[in-house]
Coordinates of C-alpha atoms in Angstrom, one line a residue:
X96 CA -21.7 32.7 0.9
X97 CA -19.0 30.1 1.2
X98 CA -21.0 26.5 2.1
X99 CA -19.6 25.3 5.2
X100 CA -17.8 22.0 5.0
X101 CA -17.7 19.0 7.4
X102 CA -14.0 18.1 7.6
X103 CA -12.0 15.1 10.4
X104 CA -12.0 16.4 13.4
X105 CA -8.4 16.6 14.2
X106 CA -6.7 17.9 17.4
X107 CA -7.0 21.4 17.9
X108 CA -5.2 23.7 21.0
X109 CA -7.2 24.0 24.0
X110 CA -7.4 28.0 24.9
X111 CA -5.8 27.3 28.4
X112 CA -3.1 24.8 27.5
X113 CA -1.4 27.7 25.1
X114 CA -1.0 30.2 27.7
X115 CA 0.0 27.3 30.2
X116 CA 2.5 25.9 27.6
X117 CA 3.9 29.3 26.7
X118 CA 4.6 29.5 30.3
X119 CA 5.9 26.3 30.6
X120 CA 8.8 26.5 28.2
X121 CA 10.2 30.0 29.5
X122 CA 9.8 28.5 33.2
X123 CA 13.0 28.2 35.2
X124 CA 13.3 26.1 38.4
X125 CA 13.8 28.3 41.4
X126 CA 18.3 28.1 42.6
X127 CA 16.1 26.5 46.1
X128 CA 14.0 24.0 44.6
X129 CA 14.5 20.1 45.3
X130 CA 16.3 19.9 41.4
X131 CA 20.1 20.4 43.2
X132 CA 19.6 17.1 44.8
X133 CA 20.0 15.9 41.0
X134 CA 23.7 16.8 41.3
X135 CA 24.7 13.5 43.2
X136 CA 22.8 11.2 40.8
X137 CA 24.3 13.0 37.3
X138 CA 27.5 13.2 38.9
X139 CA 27.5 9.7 39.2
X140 CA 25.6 8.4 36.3
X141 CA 29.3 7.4 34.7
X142 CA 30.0 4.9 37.2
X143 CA 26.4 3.1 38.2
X144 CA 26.0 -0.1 36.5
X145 CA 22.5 -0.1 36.8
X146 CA 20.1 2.3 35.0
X147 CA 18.9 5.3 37.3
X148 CA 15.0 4.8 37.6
X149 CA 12.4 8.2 37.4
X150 CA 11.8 7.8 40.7
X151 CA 15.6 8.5 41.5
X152 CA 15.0 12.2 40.1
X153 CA 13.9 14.8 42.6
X154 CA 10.4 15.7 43.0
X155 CA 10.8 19.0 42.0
X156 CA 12.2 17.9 38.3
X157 CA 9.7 15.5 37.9
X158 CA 7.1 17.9 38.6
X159 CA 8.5 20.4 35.8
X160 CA 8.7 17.3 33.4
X161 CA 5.3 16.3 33.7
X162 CA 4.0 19.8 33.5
X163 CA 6.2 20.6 30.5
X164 CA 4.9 17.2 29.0
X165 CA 1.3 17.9 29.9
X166 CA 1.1 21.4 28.4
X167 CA 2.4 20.6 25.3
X168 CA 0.3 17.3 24.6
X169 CA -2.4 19.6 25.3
X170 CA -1.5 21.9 23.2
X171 CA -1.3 19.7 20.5
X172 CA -4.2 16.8 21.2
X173 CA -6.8 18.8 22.9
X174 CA -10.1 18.4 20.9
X175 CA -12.4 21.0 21.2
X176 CA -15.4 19.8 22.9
X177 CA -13.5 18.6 25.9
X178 CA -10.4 19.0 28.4
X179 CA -8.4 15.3 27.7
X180 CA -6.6 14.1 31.0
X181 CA -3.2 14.0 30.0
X182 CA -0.8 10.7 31.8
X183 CA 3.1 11.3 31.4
X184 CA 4.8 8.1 32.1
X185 CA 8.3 9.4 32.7
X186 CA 11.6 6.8 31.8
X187 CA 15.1 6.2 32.6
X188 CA 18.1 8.2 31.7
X189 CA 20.9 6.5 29.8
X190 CA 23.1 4.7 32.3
X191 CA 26.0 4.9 29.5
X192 CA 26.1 8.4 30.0
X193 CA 29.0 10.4 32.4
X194 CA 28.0 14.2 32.8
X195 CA 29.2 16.7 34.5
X196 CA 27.5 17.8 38.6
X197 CA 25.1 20.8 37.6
X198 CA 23.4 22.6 40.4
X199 CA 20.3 23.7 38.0
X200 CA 19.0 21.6 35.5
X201 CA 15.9 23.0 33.5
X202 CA 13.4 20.8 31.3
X203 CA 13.0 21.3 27.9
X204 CA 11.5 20.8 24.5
X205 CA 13.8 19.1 22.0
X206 CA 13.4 21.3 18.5
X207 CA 10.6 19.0 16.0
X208 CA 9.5 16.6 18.6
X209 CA 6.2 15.4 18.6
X210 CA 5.1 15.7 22.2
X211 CA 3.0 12.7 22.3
X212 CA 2.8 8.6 22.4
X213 CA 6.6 7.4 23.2
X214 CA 9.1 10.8 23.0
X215 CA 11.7 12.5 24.6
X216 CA 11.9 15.5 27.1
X217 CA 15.1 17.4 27.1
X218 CA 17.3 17.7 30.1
X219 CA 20.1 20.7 30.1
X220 CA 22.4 21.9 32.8
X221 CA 22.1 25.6 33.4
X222 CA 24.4 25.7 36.1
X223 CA 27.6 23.6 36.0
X224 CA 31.0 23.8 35.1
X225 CA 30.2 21.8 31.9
X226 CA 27.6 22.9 29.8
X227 CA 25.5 19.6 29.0
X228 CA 22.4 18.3 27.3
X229 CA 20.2 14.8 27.7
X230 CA 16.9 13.5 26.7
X231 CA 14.7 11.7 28.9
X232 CA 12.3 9.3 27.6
X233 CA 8.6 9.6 27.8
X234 CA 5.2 8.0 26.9
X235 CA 2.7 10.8 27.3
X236 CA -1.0 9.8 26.8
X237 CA -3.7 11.7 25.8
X238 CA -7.4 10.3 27.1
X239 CA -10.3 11.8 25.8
X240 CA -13.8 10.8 24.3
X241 CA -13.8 9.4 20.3
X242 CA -16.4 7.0 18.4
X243 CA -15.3 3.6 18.6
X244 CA -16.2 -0.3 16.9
X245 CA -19.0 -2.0 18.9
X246 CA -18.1 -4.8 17.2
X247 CA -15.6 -6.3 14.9
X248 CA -15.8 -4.2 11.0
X249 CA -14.0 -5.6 8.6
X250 CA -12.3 -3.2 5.5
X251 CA -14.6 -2.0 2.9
X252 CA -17.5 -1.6 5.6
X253 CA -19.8 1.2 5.0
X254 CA -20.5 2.8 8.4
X255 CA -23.8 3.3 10.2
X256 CA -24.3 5.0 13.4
X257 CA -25.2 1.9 15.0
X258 CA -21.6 0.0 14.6
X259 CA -20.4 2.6 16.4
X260 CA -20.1 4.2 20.2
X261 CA -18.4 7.3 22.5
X262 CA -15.6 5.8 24.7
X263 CA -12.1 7.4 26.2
X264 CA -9.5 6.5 24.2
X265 CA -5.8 7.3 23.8
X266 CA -5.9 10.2 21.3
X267 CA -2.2 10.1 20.8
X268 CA -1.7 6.5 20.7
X269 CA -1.6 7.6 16.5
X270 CA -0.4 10.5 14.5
X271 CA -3.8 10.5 12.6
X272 CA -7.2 12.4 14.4
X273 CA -9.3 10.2 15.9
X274 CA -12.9 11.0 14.8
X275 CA -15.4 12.1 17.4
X276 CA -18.4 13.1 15.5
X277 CA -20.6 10.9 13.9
X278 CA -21.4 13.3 11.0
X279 CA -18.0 12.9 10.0
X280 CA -18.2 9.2 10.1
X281 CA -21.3 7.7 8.8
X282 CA -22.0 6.6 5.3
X283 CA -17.7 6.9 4.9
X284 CA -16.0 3.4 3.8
X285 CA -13.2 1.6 5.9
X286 CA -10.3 1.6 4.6
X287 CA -8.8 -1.2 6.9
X288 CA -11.0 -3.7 9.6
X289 CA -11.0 -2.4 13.0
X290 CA -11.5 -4.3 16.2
X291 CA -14.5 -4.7 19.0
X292 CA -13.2 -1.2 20.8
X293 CA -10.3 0.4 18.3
X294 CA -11.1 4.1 17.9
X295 CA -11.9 5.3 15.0
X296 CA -9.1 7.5 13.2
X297 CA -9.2 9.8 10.6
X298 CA -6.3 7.4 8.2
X299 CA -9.0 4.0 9.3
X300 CA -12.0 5.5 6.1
X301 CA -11.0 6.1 3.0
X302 CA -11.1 9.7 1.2
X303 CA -14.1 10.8 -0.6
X304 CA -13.2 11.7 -4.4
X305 CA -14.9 15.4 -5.0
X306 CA -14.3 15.1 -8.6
X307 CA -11.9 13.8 -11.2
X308 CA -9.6 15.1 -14.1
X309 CA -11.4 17.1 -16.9
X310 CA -14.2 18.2 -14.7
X311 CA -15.5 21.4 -14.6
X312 CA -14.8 22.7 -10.8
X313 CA -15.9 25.7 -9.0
X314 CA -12.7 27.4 -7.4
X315 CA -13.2 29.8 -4.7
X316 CA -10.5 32.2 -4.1
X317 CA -10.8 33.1 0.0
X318 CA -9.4 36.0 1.5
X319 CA -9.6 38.3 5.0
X320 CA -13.2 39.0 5.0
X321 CA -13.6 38.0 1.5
X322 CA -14.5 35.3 -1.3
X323 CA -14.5 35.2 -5.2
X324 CA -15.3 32.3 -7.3
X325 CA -14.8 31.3 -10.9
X326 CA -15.2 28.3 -13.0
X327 CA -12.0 25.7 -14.3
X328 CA -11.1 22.6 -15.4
X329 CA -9.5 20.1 -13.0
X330 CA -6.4 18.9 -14.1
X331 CA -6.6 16.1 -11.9
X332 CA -8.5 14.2 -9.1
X333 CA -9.5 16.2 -6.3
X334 CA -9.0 13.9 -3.2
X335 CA -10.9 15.6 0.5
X336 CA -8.9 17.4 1.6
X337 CA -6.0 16.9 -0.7
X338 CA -4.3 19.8 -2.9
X339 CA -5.7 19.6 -6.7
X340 CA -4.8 21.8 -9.7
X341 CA -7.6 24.1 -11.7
X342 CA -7.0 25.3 -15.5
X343 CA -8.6 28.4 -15.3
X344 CA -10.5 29.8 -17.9
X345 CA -7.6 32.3 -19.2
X346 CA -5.2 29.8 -19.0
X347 CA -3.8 30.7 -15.7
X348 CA -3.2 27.2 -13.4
X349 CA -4.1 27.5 -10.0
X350 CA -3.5 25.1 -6.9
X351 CA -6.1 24.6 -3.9
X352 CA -8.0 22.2 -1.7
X353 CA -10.5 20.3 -2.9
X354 CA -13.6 21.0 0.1
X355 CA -16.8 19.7 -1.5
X356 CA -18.1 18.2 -4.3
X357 CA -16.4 20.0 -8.1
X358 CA -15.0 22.7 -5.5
X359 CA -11.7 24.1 -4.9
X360 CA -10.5 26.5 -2.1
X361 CA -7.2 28.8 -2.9
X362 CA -6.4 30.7 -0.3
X363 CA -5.4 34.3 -1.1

């Protein structure tokens, strides 16, 4: 039997936002909804001098950009002991930009973009005599429960339940997970000081060392249903979580995860 391993806890999809967000990026707006009154304002985005506030958009499009926004944060940030309430702080459109009138404009997801902290929304014309494409800048915050600092920790401070406490934080204010289990917190090392109330985030403790180069590791070769393990010699350190190399005994080199102390995962 494969020991089970503590890891970060890092942002997992909620079960409802991915059916919400699947639905969200084939959704259409309706020929009747409120988004033709956009017509006027792109149609004359060439000329204003002034930037064209959110608030200028019609209801209806701002109501598909938020959704859109929402489901995918969730999708991506939602950890798994808790819905996060999601706040999409919508921005302005370039004023240096002169499109085309489109009677239909649908929300979208730009290709690679991360859908959370400061981004961008797509904004396409699906019904114009020019076929056009914007981006619309967003901050989209995620707010959901994490441990943070009572008090002020400097680097190099070796955690005890005590320092910390559960508070709603921004989990998207960072790329890294913000930790909200204190099993996966106590007794680690800070990497960097944090502040009286900074969340604690997977990149703030530093990395436990399983094992270094020369020792003799356990690797574990995991498959559907299935687990084989052998004995190698590590070729280098094997970093939590990090990838590590295994000579194994026939010569054969073999690259996995190093989960636990002198053990290696290789997934089949």
């Amino acid at each position: 039997m494969i020991p089970t391993v503590n890891k970060l806890a890092s942002p997992r999809p909620h079960p409802a936002a991915t059916a919400a967000f699947a639905a969200a990026r084939s959704r259409r707006p309706a020929p009747g909804r409120p988004i033709r009154a956009i017509v006027a304002l792109v149609a004359g985005l060439g000329a204003n001098a002034q930037a064209q506030p959110a608030a200028a958009l019609p209801d209806g499009l701002l109501a598909e950009v938020r959704r859109l926004a929402g489901d995918a944060a969730l999708l991506v940030a939602s950890p798994s002991t808790s819905t996060p309430r999601v706040e999409v702080v919508v921005g302005r459109i370039d004023p240096r930009l002169s499109l085309a009138a489109c009677a239909e404009i649908v929300p979208f997801l730009p290709p690679g973009a991360r859908p959370l902290g400061s981004t961008r929304i797509g904004l396409r014309c699906a019904n114009g005599p020019t076929a056009w494409r914007v981006t619309l800048p967003l901050t989209v915050k995620v707010w959901g429960p994490a441990l943070v600092a009572r008090t002020a920790l400097p680097a190099g401070t070796v955690l005890q339940a005590s320092q910390l406490m559960t508070a709603e934080v921004d989990l998207a204010a960072r790329a890294d997970a913000a930790i909200d289990h204190e099993r996966n917190a106590v007794g680690r090392t800070l990497r960097r000081g944090l502040a009286a109330g900074d969340a604690l985030r997977s990149g703030d403790i530093r990395l436990r060392q399983y094992f270094n180069a020369g020792d003799t590791v356990r690797v574990v070769a995991v498959g559907a249903g299935f687990a084989v393990s052998g004995e190698g010699q590590a070729l280098g350190p094997g970093n939590e979580g990090r990838s590590a190399q295994v000579r194994l005994a026939g010569g054969r080199v073999v690259t996995g995860v190093a989960t636990g102390e002198r053990r290696v995962e290789v997934a089949l």
